[in-house]
Short mmCIF file of C-alpha atoms in Angstrom, two decimals:
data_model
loop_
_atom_site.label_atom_id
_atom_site.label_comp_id
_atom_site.label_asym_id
_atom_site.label_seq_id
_atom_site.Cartn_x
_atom_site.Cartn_y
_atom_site.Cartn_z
CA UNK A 1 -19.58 219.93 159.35
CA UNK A 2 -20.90 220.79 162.94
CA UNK A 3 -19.18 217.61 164.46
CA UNK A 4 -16.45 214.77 163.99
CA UNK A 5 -17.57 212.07 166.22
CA UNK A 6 -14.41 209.61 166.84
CA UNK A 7 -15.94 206.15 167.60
CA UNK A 8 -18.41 203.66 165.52
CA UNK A 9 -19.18 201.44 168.46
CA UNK A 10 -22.44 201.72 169.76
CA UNK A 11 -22.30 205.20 172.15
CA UNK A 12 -20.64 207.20 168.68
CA UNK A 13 -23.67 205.36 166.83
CA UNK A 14 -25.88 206.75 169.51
CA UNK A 15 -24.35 210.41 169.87
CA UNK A 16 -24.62 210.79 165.84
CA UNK A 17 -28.22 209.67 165.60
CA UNK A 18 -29.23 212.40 169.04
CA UNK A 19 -26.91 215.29 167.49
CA UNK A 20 -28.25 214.70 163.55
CA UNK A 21 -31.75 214.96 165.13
CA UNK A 22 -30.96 218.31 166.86
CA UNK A 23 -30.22 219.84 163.32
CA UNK A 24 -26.36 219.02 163.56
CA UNK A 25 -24.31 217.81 160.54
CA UNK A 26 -22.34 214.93 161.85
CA UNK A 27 -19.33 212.82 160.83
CA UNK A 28 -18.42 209.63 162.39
CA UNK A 29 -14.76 208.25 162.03
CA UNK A 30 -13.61 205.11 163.57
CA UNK A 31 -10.27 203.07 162.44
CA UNK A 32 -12.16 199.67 162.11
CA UNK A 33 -15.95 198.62 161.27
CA UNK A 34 -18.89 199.83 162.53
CA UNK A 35 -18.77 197.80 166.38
CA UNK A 36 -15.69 196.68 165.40
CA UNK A 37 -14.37 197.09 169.26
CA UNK A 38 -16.27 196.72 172.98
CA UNK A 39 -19.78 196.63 171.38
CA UNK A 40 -19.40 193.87 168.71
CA UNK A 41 -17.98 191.50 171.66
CA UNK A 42 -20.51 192.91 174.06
CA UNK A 43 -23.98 191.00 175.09
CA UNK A 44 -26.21 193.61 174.58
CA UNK A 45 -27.38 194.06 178.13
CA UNK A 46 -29.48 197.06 178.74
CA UNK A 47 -29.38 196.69 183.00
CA UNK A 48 -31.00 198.68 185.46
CA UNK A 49 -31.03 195.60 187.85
CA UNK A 50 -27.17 195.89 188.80
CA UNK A 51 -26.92 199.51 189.13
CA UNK A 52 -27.50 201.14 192.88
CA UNK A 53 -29.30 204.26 193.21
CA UNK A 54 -27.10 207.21 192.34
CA UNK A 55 -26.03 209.18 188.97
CA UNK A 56 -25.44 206.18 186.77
CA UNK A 57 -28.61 204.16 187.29
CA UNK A 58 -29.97 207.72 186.76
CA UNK A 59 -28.22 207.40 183.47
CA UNK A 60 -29.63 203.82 183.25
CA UNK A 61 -33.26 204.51 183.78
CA UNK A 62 -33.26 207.09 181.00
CA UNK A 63 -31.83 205.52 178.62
CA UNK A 64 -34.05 202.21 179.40
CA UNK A 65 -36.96 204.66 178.13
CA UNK A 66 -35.16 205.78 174.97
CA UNK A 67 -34.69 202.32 174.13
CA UNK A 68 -38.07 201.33 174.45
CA UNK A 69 -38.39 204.68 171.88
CA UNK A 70 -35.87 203.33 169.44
CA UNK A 71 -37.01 199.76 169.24
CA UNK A 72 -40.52 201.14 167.94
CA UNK A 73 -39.09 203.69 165.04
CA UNK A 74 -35.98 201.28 164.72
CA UNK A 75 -35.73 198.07 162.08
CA UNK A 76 -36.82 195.10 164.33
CA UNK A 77 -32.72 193.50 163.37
CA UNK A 78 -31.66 195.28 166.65
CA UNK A 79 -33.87 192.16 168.17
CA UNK A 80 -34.85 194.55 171.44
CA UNK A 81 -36.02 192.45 174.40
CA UNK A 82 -37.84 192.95 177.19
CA UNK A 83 -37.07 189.93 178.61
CA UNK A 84 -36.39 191.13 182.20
CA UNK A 85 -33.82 190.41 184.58
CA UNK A 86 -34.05 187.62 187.93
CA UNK A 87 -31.33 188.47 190.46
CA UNK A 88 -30.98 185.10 192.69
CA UNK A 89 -30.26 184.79 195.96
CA UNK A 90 -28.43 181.79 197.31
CA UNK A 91 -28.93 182.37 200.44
CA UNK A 92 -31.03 184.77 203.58
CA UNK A 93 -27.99 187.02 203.85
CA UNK A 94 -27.84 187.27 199.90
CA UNK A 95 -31.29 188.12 200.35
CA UNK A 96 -31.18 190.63 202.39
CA UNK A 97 -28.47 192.67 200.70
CA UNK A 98 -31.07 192.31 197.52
CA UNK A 99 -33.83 193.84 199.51
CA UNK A 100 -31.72 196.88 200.68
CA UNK A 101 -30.46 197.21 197.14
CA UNK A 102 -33.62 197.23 195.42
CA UNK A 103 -35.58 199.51 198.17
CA UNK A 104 -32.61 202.52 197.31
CA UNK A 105 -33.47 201.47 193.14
CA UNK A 106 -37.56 201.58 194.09
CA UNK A 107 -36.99 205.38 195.35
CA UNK A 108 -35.13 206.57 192.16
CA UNK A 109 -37.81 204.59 189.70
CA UNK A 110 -36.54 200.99 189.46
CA UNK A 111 -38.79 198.51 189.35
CA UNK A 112 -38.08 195.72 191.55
CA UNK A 113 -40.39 192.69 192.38
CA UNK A 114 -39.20 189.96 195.44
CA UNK A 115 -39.68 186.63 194.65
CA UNK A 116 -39.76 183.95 196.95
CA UNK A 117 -38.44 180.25 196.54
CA UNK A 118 -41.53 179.03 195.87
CA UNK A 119 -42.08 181.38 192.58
CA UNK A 120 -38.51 180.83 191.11
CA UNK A 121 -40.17 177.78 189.26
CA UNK A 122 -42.26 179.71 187.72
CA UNK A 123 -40.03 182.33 186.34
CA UNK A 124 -37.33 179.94 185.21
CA UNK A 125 -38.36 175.77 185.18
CA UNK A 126 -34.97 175.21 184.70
CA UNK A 127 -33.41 177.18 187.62
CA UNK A 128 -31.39 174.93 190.09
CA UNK A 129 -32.87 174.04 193.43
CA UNK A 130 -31.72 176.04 196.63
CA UNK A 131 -31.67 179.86 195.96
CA UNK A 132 -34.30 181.15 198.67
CA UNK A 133 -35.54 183.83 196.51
CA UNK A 134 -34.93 186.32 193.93
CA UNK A 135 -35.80 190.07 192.62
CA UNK A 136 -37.34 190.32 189.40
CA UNK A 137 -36.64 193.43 187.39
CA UNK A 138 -38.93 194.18 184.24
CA UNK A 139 -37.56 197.09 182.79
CA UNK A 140 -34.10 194.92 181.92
CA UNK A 141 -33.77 193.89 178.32
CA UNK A 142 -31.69 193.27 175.90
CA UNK A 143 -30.72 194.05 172.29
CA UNK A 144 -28.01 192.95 169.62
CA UNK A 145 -25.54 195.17 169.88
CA UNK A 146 -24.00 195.37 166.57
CA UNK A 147 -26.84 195.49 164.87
CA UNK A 148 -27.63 198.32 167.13
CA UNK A 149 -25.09 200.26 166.61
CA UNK A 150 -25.50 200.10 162.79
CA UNK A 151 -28.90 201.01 162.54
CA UNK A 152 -28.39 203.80 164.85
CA UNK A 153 -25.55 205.51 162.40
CA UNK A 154 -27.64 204.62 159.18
CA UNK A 155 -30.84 206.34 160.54
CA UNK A 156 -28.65 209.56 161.65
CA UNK A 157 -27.58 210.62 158.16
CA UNK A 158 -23.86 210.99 159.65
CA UNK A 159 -20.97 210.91 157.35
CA UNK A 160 -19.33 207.94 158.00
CA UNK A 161 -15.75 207.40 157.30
CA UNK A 162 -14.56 203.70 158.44
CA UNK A 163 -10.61 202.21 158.46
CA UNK A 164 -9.28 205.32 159.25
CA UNK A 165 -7.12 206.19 162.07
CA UNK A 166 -7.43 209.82 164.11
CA UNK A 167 -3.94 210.45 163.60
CA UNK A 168 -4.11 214.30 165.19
CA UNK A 169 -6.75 216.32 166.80
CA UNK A 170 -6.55 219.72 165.34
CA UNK A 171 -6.87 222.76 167.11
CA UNK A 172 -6.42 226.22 166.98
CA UNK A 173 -6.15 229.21 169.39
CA UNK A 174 -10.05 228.90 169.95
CA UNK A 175 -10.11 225.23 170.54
CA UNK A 176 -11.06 222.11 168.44
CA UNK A 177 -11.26 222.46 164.55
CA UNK A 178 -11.06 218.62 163.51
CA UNK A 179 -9.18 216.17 163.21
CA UNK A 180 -6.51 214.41 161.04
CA UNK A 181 -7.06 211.03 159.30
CA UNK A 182 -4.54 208.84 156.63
CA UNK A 183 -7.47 210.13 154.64
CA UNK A 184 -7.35 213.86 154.89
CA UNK A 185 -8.74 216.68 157.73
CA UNK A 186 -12.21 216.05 158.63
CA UNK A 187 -13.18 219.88 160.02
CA UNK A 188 -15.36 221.14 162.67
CA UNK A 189 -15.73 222.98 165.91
CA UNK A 190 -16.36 220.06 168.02
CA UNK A 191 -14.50 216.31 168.27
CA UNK A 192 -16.60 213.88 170.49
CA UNK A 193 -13.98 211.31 171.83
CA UNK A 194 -16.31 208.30 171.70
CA UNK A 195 -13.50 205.62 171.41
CA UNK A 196 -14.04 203.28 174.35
CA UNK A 197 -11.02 201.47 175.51
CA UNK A 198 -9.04 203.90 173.50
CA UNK A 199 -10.71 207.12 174.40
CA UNK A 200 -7.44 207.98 177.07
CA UNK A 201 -5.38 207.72 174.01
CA UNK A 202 -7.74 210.34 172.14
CA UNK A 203 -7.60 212.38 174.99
CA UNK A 204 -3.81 212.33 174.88
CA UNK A 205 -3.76 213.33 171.22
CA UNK A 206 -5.56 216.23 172.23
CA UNK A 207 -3.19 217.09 175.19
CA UNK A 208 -5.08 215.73 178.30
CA UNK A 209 -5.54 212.93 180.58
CA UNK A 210 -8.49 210.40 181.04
CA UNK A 211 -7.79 207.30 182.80
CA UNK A 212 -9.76 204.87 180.80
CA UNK A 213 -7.96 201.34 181.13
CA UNK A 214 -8.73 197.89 179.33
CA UNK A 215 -11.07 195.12 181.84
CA UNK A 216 -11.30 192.21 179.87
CA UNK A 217 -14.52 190.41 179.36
CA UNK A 218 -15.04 186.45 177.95
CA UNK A 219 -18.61 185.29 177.00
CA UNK A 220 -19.60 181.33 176.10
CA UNK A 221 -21.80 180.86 173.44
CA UNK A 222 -23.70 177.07 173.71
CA UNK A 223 -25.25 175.35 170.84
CA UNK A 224 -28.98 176.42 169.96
CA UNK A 225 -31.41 175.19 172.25
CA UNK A 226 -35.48 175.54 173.39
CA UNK A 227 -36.19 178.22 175.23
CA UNK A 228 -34.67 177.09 178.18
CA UNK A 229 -34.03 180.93 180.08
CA UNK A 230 -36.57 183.14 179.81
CA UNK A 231 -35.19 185.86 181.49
CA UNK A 232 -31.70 187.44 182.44
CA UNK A 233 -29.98 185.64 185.47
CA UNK A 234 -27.60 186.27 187.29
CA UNK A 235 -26.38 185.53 191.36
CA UNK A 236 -26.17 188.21 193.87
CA UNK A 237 -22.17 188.37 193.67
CA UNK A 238 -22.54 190.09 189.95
CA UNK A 239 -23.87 193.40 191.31
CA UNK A 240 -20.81 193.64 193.73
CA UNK A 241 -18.29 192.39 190.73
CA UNK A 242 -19.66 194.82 188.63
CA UNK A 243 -18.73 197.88 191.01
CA UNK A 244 -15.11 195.94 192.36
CA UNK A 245 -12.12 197.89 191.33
CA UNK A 246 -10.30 195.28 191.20
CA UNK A 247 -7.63 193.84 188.68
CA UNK A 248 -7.77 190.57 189.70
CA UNK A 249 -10.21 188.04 187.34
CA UNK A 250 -13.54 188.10 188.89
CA UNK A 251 -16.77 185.59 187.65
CA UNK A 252 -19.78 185.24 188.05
CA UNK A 253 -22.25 184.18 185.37
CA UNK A 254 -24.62 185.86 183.40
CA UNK A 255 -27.46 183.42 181.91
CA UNK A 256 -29.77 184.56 179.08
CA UNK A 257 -31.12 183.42 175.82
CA UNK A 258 -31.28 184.83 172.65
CA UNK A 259 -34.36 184.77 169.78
CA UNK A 260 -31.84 182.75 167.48
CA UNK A 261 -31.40 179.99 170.32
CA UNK A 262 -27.92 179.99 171.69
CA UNK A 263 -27.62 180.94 175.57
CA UNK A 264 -24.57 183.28 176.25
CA UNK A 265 -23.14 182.96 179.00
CA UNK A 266 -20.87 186.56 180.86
CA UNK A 267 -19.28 187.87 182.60
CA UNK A 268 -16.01 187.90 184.04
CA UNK A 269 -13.94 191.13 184.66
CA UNK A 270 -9.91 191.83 184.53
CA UNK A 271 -7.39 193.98 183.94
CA UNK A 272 -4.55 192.89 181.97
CA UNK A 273 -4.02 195.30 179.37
CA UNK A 274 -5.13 194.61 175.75
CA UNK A 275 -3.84 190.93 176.61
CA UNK A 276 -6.34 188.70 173.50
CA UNK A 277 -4.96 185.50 174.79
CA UNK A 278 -7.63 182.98 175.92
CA UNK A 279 -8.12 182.39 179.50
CA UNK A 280 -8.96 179.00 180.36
CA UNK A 281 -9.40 179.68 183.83
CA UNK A 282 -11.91 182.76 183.44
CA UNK A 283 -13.80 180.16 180.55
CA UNK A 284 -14.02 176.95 183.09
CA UNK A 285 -15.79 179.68 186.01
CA UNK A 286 -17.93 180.72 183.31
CA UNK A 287 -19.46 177.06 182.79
CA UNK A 288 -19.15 175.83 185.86
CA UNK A 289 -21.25 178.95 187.65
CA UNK A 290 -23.74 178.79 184.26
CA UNK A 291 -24.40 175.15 184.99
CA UNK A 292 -24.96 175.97 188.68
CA UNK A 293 -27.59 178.45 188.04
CA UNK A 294 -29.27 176.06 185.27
CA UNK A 295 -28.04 172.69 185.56
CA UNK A 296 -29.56 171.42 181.80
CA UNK A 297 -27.02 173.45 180.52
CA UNK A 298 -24.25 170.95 181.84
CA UNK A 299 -24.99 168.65 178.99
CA UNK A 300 -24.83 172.04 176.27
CA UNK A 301 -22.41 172.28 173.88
CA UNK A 302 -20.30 175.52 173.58
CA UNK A 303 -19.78 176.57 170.00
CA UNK A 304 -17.64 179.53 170.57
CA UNK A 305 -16.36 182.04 172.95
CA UNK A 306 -15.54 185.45 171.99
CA UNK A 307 -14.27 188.69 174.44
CA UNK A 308 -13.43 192.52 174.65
CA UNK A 309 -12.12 194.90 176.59
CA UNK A 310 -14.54 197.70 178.70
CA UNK A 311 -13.34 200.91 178.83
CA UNK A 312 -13.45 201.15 182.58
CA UNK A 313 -12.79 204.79 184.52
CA UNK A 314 -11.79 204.24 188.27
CA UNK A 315 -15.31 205.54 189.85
CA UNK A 316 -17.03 203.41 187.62
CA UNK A 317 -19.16 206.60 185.95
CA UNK A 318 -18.39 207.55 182.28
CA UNK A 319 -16.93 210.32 180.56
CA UNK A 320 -19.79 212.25 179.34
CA UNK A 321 -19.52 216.22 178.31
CA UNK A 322 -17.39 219.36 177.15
CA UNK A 323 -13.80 219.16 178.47
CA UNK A 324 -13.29 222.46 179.89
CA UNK A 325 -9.56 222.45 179.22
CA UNK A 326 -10.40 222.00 175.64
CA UNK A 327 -12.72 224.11 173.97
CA UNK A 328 -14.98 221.90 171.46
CA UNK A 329 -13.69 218.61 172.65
CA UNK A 330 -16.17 216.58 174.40
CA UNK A 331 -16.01 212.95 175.41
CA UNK A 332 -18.50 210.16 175.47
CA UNK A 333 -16.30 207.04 176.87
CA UNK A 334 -15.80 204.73 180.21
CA UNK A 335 -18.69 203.05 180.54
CA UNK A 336 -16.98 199.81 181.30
CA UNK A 337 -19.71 196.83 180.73
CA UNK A 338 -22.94 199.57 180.51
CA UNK A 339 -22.06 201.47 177.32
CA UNK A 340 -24.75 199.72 175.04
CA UNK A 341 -27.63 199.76 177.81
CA UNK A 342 -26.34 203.42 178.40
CA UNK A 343 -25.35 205.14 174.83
CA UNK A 344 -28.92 206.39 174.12
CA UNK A 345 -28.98 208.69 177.28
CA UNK A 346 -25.16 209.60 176.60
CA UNK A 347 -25.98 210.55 173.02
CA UNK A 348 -28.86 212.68 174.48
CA UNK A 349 -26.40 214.35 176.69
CA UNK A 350 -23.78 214.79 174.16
CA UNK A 351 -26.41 216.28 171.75
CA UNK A 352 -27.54 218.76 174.54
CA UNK A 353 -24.23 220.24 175.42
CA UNK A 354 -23.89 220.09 171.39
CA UNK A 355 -26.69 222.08 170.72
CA UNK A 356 -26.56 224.46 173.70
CA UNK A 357 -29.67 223.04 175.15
CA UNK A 358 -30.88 222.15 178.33
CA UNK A 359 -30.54 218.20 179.30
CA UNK A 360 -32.78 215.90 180.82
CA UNK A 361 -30.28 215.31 183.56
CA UNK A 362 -27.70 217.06 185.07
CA UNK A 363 -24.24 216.05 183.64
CA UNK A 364 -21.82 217.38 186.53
CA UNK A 365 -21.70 213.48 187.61
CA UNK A 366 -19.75 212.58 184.20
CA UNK A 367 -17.27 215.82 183.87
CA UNK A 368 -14.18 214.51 181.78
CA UNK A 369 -11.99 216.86 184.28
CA UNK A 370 -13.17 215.28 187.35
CA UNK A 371 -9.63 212.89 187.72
CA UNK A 372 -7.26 215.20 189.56
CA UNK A 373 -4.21 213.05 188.11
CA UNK A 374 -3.96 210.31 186.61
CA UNK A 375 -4.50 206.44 189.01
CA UNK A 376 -2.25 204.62 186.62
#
């Protein structure tokens, strides 16, 4: 075995499909199901709309084309979308802000399209009146991300060994050789810590720090309905939630529909731990801001609402890369609320520092070792 990847979400699913086709023999361990963590209570947003121009939107744009790549060799049950996203402003100032945004995106390959008020109709007959404009982004899109995430690990071949725990990383005096399982030692030279929310505790099993904390995340899911949002919508105030460091709860809604007919309806952002207990408060800002942006959706019915936890670093960039510190441990975790829009590129990554090969982007952005000590 040439790697142990810890991690069946949707970035381990990635990282074993990109290192099986560089000629690696993989093995993927995770103590649950496949997406049994962040990615099976994730929307399956694949954003380049709410990302400003710098390494991660880098990371963003490249894995946008590797999607496109995957949905055409892929089985169509990872129901890829390019749906776009609309980014509405409510008002000049809003506006503004959007058009400053989106000229930094245009320069690093974004494409971003103003809209005035008089177009929003068009886009979306059911928006609300009032927002003076918009930016439409067409290379947003969507997929379903457990689905994803299991197609990705059947088509890489990987070893897959599910419900058990990493108990131990092993090493030796040259580094990484495995890990331990309830199951038995699952050898190699190289571990890829591709755990999410849990990757710090990885790390710590292997005798270093990364400060990946919990955000919790609700979504609303209404009954089916006509296609009544056509694209992805959300206000102005998501782009700057997204990059808050805050702990406090933070809304602001997230409108899109899916091909089986139930609108979900994200996101809201806070850190309390690995606290599952419902919030009523972060639900009632969902609706009300939903119903807002579309106001049919006022008379919907919500069926269910389900949530997670993003594994959120405190720059806001993942983990991606060799650990220095340990020889044949690499990490592939942190992405917060981008980890399914961004696993294909850190797969890619992951494969290339694997394989010894040159990557399509520089890396030094992501280095695990970049956290001097650790912000907790």
């Amino acid at each position: 075995m040439d790697v142990v990847i810890i991690g069946a979400g949707v970035v381990g699913a990635a990282t074993a499909y990109y290192a099986a086709r560089s000629g690696l023999s993989v093995a993927v361990v995770d103590r649950g199901p496949v997406a049994g963590g962040t990615t099976g209570a994730g929307e399956g947003n694949l954003l380049v709309s709410d990302k400003e121009a710098g390494p991660e939107l880098d990371l963003a744009l490249l894995s946008a084309g590797l999607w496109r790549e995957l949905a055409a060799v892929l089985p169509q049950e990872i129901e890829y979308e390019a749906k776009g996203g609309l980014v509405v402003a409510p008002d000049e100032a809003s506006l503004a802000a959007l058009r400053t945004f989106a000229d930094g995106q245009r320069e690093a390959g974004v494409e971003a399209v103003e809209a005035g008020a008089g177009e929003l109709r068009d886009l979306e007959p059911h928006l609300a009146p009032g927002p003076v404009g918009a930016f439409l982004y067409p290379q947003d899109a969507q997929v379903q991300p457990a689905q994803a995430a299991a197609r990705l690990l059947a088509a890489s071949g990987a070893s897959v060994h599910l419900g058990q725990e990493v108990t131990e990383i092993l090493t030796g005096p040259a580094g990484v050789r495995g890990v331990r399982t309830p199951g038995g030692a699952l050898l190699a030279p190289a571990v890829v810590n591709a755990a999410g929310t849990w990757g710090g505790r990885i790390a710590e099993l292997a005798g270093v720090t990364l400060p990946v904390l919990p955000r919790r995340g609700f979504v609303l899911v209404t009954e089916p309905l006509p296609q009544l949002v056509r694209h992805k919508v959300y206000a102005a105030d998501y782009i700057s939630d997204v990059a808050s460091g805050s702990a406090a709860l933070q809304s602001s809604a997230v409108v899109e529909g899916t091909p089986a007919g139930p609108v979900l309806i994200g996101a809201t952002r806070e850190r309390v731990g690995f606290d599952r207990s419902l919030s009523v408060e972060a639900l009632r800002r969902l609706a009300t801001q939903a119903a807002a942006l579309f106001p049919v959706l006022a008379r919907a019915r919500v069926l269910r609402t389900y949530h997670g936890f993003r594994p959120y670093l405190p720059d806001h960039l993942p983990a991606i890369g060799p650990d220095p510190r340990i020889p044949g441990l690499l990490h592939a975790c942190g992405h917060e609320g981008a980890g399914i829009g961004l696993a294909p590129a850190t797969g890619v990554l992951i494969a290339a520092a694997l394989a010894g090969a040159q990557p399509p982007l520089s890396p030094a952005p992501f280095r695990p070792d970049r956290f001097a000590e650790d912000p907790r």
